[in-house]
XYZ file of N, CA and C in Angstrom:
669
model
N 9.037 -10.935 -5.089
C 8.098 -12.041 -5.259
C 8.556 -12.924 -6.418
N 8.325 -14.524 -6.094
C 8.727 -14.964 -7.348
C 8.201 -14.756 -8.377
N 8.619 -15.207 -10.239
C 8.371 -15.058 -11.140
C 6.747 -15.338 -11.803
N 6.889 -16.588 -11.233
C 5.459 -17.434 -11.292
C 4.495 -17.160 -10.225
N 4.787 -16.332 -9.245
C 3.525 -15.409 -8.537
C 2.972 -14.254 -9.179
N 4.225 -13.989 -9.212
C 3.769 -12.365 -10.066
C 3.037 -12.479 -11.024
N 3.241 -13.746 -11.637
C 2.334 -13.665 -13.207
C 1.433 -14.058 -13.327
N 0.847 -14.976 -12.603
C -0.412 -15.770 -11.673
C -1.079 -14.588 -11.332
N -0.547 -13.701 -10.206
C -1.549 -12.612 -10.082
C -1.548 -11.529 -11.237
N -0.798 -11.071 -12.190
C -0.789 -10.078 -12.718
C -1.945 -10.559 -14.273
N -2.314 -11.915 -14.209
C -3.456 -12.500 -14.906
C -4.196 -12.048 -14.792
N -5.081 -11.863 -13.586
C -6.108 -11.228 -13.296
C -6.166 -9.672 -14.225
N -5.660 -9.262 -14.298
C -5.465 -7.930 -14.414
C -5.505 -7.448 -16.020
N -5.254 -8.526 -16.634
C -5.038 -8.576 -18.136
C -6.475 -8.607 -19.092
N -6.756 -7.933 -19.964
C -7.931 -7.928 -20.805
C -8.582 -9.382 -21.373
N -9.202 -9.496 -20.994
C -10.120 -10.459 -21.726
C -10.288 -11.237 -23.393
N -9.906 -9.775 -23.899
C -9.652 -9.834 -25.443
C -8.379 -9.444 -26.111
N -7.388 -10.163 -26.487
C -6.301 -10.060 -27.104
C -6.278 -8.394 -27.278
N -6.649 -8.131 -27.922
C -7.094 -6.423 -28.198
C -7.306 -5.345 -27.343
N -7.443 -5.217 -26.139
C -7.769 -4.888 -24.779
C -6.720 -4.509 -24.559
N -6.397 -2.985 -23.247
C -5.659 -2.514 -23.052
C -4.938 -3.416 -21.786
N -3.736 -3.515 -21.909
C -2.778 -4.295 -21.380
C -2.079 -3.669 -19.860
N -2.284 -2.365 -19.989
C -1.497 -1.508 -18.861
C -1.449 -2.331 -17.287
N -2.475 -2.418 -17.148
C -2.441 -3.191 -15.737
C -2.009 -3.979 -15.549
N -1.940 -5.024 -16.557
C -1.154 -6.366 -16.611
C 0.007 -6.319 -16.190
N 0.642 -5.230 -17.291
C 2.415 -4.941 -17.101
C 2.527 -3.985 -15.746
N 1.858 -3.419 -15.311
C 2.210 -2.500 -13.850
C 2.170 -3.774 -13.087
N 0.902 -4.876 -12.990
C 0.936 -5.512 -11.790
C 2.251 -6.535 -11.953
N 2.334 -6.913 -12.695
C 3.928 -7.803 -13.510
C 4.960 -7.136 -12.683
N 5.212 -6.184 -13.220
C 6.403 -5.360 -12.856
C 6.496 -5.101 -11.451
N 5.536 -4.390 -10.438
C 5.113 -3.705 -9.800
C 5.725 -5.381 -8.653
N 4.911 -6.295 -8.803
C 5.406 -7.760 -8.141
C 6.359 -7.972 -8.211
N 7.552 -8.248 -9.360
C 8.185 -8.512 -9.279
C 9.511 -8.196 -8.711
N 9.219 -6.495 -8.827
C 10.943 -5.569 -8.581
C 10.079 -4.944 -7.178
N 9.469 -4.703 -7.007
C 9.152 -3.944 -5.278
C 9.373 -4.752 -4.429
N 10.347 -4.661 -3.249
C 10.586 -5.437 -2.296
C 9.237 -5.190 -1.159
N 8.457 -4.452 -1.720
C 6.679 -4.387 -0.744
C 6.478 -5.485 -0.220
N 6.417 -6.002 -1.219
C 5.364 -7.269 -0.823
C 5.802 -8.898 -0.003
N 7.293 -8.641 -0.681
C 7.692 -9.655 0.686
C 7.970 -8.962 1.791
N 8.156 -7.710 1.970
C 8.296 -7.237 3.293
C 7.047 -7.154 4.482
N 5.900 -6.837 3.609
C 4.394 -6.943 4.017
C 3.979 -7.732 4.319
N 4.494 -9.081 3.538
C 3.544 -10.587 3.821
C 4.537 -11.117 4.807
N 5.616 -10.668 5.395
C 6.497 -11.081 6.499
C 6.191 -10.280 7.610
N 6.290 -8.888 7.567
C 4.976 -8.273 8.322
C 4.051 -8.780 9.483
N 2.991 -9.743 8.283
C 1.371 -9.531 8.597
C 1.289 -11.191 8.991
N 2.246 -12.076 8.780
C 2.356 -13.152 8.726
C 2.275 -13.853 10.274
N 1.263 -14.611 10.799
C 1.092 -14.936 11.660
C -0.272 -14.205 12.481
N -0.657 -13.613 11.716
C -1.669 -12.538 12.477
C -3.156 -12.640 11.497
N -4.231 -13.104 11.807
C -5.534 -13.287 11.322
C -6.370 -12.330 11.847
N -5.802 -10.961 12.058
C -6.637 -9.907 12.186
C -6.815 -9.797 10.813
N -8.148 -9.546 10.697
C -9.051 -8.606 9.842
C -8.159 -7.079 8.833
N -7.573 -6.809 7.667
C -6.743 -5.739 7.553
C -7.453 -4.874 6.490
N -7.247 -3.996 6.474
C -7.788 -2.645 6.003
C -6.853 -1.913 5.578
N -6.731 -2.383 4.426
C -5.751 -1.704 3.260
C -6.182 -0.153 2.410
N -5.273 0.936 3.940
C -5.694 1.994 2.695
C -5.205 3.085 1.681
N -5.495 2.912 0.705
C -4.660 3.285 -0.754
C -4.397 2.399 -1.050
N -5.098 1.164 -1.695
C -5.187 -0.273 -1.992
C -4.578 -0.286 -3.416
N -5.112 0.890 -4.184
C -4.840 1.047 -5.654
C -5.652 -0.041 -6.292
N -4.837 -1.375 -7.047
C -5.694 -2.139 -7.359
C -5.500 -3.319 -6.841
N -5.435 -3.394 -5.370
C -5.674 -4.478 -4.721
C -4.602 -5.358 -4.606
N -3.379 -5.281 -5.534
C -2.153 -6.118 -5.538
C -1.840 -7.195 -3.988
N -1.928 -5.850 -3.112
C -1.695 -6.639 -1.601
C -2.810 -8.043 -1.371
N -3.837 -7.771 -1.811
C -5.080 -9.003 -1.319
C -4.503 -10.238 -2.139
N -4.059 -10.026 -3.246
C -3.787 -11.028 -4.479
C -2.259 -12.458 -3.817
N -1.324 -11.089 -3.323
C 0.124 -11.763 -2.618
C -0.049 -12.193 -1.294
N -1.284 -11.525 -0.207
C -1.572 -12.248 0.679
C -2.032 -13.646 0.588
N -2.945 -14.044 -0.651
C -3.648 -15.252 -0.616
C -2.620 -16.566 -1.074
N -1.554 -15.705 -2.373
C -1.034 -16.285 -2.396
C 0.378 -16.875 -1.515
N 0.490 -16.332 -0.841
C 1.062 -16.691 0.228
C 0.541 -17.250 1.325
N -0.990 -18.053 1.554
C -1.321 -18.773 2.095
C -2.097 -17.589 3.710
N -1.804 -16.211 3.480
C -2.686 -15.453 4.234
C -3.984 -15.283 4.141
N -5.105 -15.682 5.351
C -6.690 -15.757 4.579
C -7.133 -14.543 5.657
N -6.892 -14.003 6.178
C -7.348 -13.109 6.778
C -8.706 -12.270 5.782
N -9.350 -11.610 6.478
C -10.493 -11.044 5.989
C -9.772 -9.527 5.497
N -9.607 -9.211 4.154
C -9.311 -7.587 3.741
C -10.227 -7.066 2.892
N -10.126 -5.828 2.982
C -10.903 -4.467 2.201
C -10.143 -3.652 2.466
N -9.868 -3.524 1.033
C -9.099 -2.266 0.408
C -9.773 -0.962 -0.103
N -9.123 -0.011 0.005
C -10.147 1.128 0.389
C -9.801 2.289 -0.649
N -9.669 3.003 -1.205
C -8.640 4.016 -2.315
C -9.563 5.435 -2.429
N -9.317 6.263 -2.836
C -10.090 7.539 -4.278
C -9.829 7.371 -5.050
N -9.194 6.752 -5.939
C -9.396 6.361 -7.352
C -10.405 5.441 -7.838
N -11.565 5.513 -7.893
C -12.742 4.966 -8.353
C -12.723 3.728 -8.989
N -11.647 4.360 -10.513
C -11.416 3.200 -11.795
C -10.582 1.910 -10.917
N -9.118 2.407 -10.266
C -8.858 1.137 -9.513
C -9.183 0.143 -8.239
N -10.473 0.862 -8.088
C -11.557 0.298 -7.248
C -12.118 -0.914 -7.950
N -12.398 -0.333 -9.249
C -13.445 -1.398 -10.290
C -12.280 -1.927 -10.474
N -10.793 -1.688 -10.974
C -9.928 -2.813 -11.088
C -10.185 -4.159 -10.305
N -9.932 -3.737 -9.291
C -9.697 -4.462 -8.232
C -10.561 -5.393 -8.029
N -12.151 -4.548 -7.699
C -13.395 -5.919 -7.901
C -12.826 -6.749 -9.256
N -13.005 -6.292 -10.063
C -12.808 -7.221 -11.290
C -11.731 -8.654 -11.095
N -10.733 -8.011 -11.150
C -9.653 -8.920 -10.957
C -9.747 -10.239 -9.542
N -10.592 -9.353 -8.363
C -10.568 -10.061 -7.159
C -11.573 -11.260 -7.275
N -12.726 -10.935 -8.414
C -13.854 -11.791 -8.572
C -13.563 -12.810 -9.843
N -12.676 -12.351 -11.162
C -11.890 -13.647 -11.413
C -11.221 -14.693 -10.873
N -10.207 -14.372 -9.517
C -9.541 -15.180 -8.998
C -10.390 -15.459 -7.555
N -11.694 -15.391 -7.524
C -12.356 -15.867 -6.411
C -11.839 -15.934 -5.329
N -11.111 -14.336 -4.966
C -10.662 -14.323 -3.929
C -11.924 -14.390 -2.534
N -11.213 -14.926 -2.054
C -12.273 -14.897 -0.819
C -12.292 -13.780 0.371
N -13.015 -13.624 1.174
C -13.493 -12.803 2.130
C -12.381 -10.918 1.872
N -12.732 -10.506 0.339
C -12.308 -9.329 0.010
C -13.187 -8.559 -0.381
N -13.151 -7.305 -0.039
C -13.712 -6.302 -0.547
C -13.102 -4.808 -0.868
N -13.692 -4.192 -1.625
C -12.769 -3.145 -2.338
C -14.299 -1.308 -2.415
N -13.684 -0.408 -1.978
C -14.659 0.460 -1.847
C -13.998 1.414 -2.030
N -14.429 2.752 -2.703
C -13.644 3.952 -2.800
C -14.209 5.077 -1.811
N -12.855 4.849 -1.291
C -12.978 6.466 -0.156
C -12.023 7.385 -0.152
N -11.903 8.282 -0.053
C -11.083 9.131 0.004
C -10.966 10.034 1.840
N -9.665 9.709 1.760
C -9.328 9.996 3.614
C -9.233 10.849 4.073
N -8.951 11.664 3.246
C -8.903 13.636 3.262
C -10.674 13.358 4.132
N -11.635 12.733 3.231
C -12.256 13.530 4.239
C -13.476 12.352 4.429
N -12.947 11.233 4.654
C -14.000 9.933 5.516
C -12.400 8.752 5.730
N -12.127 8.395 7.118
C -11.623 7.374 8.032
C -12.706 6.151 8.296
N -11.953 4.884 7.068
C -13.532 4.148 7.723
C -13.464 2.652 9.054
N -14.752 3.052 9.703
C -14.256 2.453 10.772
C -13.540 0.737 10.663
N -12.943 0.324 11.794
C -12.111 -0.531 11.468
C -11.670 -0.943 13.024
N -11.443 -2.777 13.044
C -10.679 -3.050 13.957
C -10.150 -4.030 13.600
N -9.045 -4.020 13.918
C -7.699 -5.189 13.172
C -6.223 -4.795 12.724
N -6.104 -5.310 11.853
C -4.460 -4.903 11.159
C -4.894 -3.716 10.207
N -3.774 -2.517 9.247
C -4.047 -1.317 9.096
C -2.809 -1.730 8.057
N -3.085 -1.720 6.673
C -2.309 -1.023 5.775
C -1.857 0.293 5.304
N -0.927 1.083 5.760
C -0.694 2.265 4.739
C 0.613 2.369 4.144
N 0.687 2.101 2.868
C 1.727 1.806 1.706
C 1.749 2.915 1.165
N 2.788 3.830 1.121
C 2.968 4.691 -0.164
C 1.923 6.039 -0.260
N 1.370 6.070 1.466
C -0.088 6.881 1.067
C -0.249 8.684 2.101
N 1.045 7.960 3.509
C 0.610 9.654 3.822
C 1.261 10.816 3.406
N 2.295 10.547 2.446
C 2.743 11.705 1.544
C 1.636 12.483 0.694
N 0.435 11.446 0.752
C -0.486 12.589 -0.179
C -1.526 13.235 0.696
N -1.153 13.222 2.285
C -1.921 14.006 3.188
C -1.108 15.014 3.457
N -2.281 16.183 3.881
C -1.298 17.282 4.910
C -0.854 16.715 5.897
N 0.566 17.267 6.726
C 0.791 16.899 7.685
C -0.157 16.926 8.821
N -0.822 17.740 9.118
C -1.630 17.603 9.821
C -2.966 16.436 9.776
N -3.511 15.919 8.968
C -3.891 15.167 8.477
C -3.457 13.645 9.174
N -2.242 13.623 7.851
C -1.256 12.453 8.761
C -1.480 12.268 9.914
N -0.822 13.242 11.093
C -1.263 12.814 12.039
C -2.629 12.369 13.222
N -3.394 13.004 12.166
C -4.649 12.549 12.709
C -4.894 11.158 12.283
N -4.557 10.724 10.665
C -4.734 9.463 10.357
C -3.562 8.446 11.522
N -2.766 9.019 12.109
C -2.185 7.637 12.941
C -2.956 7.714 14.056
N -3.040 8.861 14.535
C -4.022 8.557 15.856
C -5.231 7.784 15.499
N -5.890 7.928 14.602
C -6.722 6.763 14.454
C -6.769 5.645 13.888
N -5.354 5.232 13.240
C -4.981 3.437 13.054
C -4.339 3.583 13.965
N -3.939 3.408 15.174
C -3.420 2.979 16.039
C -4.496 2.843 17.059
N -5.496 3.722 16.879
C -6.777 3.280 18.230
C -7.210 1.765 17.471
N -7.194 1.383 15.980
C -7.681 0.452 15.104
C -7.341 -0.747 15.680
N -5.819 -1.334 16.168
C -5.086 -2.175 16.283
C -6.074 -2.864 17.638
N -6.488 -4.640 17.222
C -6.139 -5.052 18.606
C -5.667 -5.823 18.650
N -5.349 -6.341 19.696
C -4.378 -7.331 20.440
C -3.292 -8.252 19.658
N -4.098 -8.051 18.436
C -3.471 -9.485 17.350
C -3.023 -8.590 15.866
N -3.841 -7.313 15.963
C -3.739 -6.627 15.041
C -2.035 -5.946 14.333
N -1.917 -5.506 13.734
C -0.500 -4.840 13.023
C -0.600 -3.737 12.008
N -0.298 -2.745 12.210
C -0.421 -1.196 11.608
C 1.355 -1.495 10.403
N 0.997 -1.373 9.703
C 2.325 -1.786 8.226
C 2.107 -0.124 7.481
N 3.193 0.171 7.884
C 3.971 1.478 6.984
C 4.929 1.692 6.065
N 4.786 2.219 4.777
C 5.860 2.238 3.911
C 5.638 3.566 3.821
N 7.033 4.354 3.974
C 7.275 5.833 3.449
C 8.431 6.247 2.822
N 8.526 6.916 2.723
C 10.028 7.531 1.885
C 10.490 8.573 3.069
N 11.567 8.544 3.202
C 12.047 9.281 4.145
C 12.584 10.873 3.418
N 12.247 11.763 3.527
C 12.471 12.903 2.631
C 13.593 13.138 3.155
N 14.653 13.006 3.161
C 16.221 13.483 3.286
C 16.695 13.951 1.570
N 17.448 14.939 1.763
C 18.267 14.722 0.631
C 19.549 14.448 -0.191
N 19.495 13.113 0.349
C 20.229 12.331 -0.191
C 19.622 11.678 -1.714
N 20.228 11.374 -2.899
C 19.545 10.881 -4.083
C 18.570 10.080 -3.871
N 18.704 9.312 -2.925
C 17.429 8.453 -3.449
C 16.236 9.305 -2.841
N 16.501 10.102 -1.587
C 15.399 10.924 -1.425
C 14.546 11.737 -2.128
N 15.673 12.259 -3.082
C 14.808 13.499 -4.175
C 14.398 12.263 -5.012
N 14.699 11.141 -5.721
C 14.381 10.698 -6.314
C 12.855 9.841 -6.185
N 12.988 9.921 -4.969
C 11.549 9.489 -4.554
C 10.391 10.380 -4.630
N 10.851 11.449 -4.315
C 10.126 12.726 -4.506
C 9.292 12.726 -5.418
N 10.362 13.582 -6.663
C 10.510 13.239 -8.364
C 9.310 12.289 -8.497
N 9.489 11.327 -8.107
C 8.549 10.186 -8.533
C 7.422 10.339 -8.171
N 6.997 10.510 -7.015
C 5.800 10.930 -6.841
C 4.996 11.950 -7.529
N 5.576 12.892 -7.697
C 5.503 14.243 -8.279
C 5.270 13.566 -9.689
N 5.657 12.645 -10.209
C 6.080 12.146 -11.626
C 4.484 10.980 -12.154
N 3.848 11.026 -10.988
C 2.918 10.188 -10.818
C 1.719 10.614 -10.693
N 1.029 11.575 -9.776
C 0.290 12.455 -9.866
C 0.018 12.936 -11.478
N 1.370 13.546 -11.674
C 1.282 14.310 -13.748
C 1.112 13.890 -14.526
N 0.913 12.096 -14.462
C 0.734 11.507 -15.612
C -0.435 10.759 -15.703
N -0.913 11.004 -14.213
C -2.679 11.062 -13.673
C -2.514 9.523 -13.176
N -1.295 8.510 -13.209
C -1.400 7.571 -11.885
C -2.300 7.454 -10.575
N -1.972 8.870 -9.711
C -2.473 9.136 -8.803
C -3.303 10.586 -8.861
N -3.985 9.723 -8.109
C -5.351 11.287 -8.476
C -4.611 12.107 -7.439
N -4.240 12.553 -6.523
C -3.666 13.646 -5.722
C -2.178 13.344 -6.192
N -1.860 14.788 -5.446
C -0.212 15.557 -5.399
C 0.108 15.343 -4.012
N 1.491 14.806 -3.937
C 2.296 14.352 -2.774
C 2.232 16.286 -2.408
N 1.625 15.837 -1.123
C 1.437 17.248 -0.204
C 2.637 17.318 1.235
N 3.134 16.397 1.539
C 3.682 16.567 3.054
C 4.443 15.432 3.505
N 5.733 15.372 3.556
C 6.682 14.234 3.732
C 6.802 14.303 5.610
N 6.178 13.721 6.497
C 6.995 13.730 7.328
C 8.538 12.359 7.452
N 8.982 12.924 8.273
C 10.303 12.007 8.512
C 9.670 10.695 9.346
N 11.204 9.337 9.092
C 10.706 8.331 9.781
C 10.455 8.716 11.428
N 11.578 9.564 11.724
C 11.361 9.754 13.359
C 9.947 10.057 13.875
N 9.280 11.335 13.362
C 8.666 11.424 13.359
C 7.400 10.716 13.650
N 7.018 9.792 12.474
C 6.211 8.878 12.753
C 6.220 7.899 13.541
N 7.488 7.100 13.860
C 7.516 6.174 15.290
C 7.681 6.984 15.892
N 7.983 8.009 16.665
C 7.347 8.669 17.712
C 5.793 8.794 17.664
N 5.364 9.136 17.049
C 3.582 9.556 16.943
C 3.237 7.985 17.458
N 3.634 7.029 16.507
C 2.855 5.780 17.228
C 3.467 5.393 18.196
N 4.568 5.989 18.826
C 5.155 5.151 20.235
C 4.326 6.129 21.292
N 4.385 7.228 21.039
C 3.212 7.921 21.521
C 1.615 7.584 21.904
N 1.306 6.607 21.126
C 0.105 6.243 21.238
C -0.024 4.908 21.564
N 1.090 4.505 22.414
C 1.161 3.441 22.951
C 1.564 1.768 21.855
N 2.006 2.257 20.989
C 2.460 1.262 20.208
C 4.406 0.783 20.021
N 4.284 -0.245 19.842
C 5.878 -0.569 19.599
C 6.196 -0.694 18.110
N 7.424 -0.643 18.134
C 7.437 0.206 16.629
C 8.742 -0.749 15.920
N 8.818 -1.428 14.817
C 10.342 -1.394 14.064
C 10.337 -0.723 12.915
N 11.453 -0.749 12.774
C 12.131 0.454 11.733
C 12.940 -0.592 10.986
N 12.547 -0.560 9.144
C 13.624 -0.991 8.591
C 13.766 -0.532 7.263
N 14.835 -0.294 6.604
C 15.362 0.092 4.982
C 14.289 -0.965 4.281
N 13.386 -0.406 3.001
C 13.052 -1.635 2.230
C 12.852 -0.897 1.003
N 14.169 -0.583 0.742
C 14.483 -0.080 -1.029
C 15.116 -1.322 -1.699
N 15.623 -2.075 -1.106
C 16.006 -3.631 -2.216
C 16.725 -2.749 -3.337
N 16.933 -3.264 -4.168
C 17.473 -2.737 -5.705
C 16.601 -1.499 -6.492
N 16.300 -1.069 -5.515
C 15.298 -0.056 -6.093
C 15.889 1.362 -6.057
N 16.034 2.136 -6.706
C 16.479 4.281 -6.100
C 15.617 4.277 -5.281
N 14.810 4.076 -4.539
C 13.760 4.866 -3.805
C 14.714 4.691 -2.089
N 13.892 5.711 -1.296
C 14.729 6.074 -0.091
C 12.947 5.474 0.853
N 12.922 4.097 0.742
C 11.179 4.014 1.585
C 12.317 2.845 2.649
N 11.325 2.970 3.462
C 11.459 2.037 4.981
C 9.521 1.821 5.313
N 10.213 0.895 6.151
C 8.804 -0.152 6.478
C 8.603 -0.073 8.017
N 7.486 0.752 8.657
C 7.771 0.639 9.764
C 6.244 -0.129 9.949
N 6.550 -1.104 10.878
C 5.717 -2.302 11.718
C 5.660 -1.461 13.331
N 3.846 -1.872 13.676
C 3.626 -1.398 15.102
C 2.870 -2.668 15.329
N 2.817 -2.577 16.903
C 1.931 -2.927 17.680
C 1.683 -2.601 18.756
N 0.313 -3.170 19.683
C 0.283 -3.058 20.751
C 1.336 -3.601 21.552
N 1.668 -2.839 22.891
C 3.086 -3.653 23.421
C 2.194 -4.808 24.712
């Protein structure tokens, strides 16, 4: 993302009072600028005014790069982390984002209903496998006609960037980032099968950019 997006949105995020803790500021800064996510996402989702349901939203980053990229679609972002729930309102109601909303759920054990496009970024490594696959069978019943299911995972091979992705996760959880522990890597195959299985078409692509991480972006739809 460019320089002057990133910092535009990573405003929001910044304390009020010179004195105020800064952390969010510099994650959303950073987080925009070096993750190839978010242009891969907003190229994605681009062309499509389904309704999207971002879940493991964290603090909302995705709603912030959609708008600014001229996407108005209707989103709610969804998480278990409570505090970056309230991030998120906060920040979303400074920059008067429009038709957003932000709610904490946790998927382990509530799926909330939904029809449209389906975010999951960075999120079924912290399900059981079994789990997982229940969560695609039900974003893929989610999708209609116009809708788009957006996947980012790490492919657990071990090759370096694989363990290193790992590591990281593992590295994230411990320092209380993420309220759960990466429980269950399935592979990319894996998962485009499950959604080609369920009647969806599927691409597959590398979206580590300059990054160690071993993640790919897989895009579905109805065929």
């Amino acid at each position: 993302m460019a320089a002057d997006d990133a910092r535009a949105i990573a405003r929001a995020f910044a304390p009020q009072r010179p004195w105020g803790h800064r952390g969010n500021y510099y994650y959303a800064l950073f987080k925009l600028r070096s993750d190839p996510l978010y242009p891969g996402v907003l190229t994605a989702l681009r062309g499509s005014n389904a309704p999207l349901l971002d879940m493991g939203c964290g603090l909302g980053l995705l709603a912030h790069a959609l708008r600014r990229d001229g996407q108005l679609m209707p989103y709610r972002g969804v998480d278990n982390d409570g505090s970056k729930i309230q991030c998120g309102r906060i920040a979303a109601e400074r920059t008067a984002l429009a038709d957003t909303g932000f709610e904490r759920i946790d998927l382990l054990a509530t799926v909330p209903e939904h029809h449209g496009s389906v975010a999951l970024l960075d999120v079924l490594q912290y399900l059981p496998a079994a789990a997982q696959t229940a969560l695609l069978q039900r974003v893929a019943g989610m999708l209609g006609a116009h809708g788009r299911l957006v996947i980012r995972m790490a492919e657990p091979d071990h090759s370096r960037r694989g363990v290193i992705s790992r590591v990281t996760d593992r590295a994230a959880n411990l320092i209380g980032w993420m309220r759960s522990r990466p429980r269950d890597y399935l592979d990319v195959t894996t998962v485009r099968t499950q959604l080609q299985q369920a009647g969806l078409s599927v691409s597959v692509s590398p979206l580590y950019g300059s990054t160690p991480f071993n993640n790919w972006l897989l895009v579905a739809q109805r065929d």
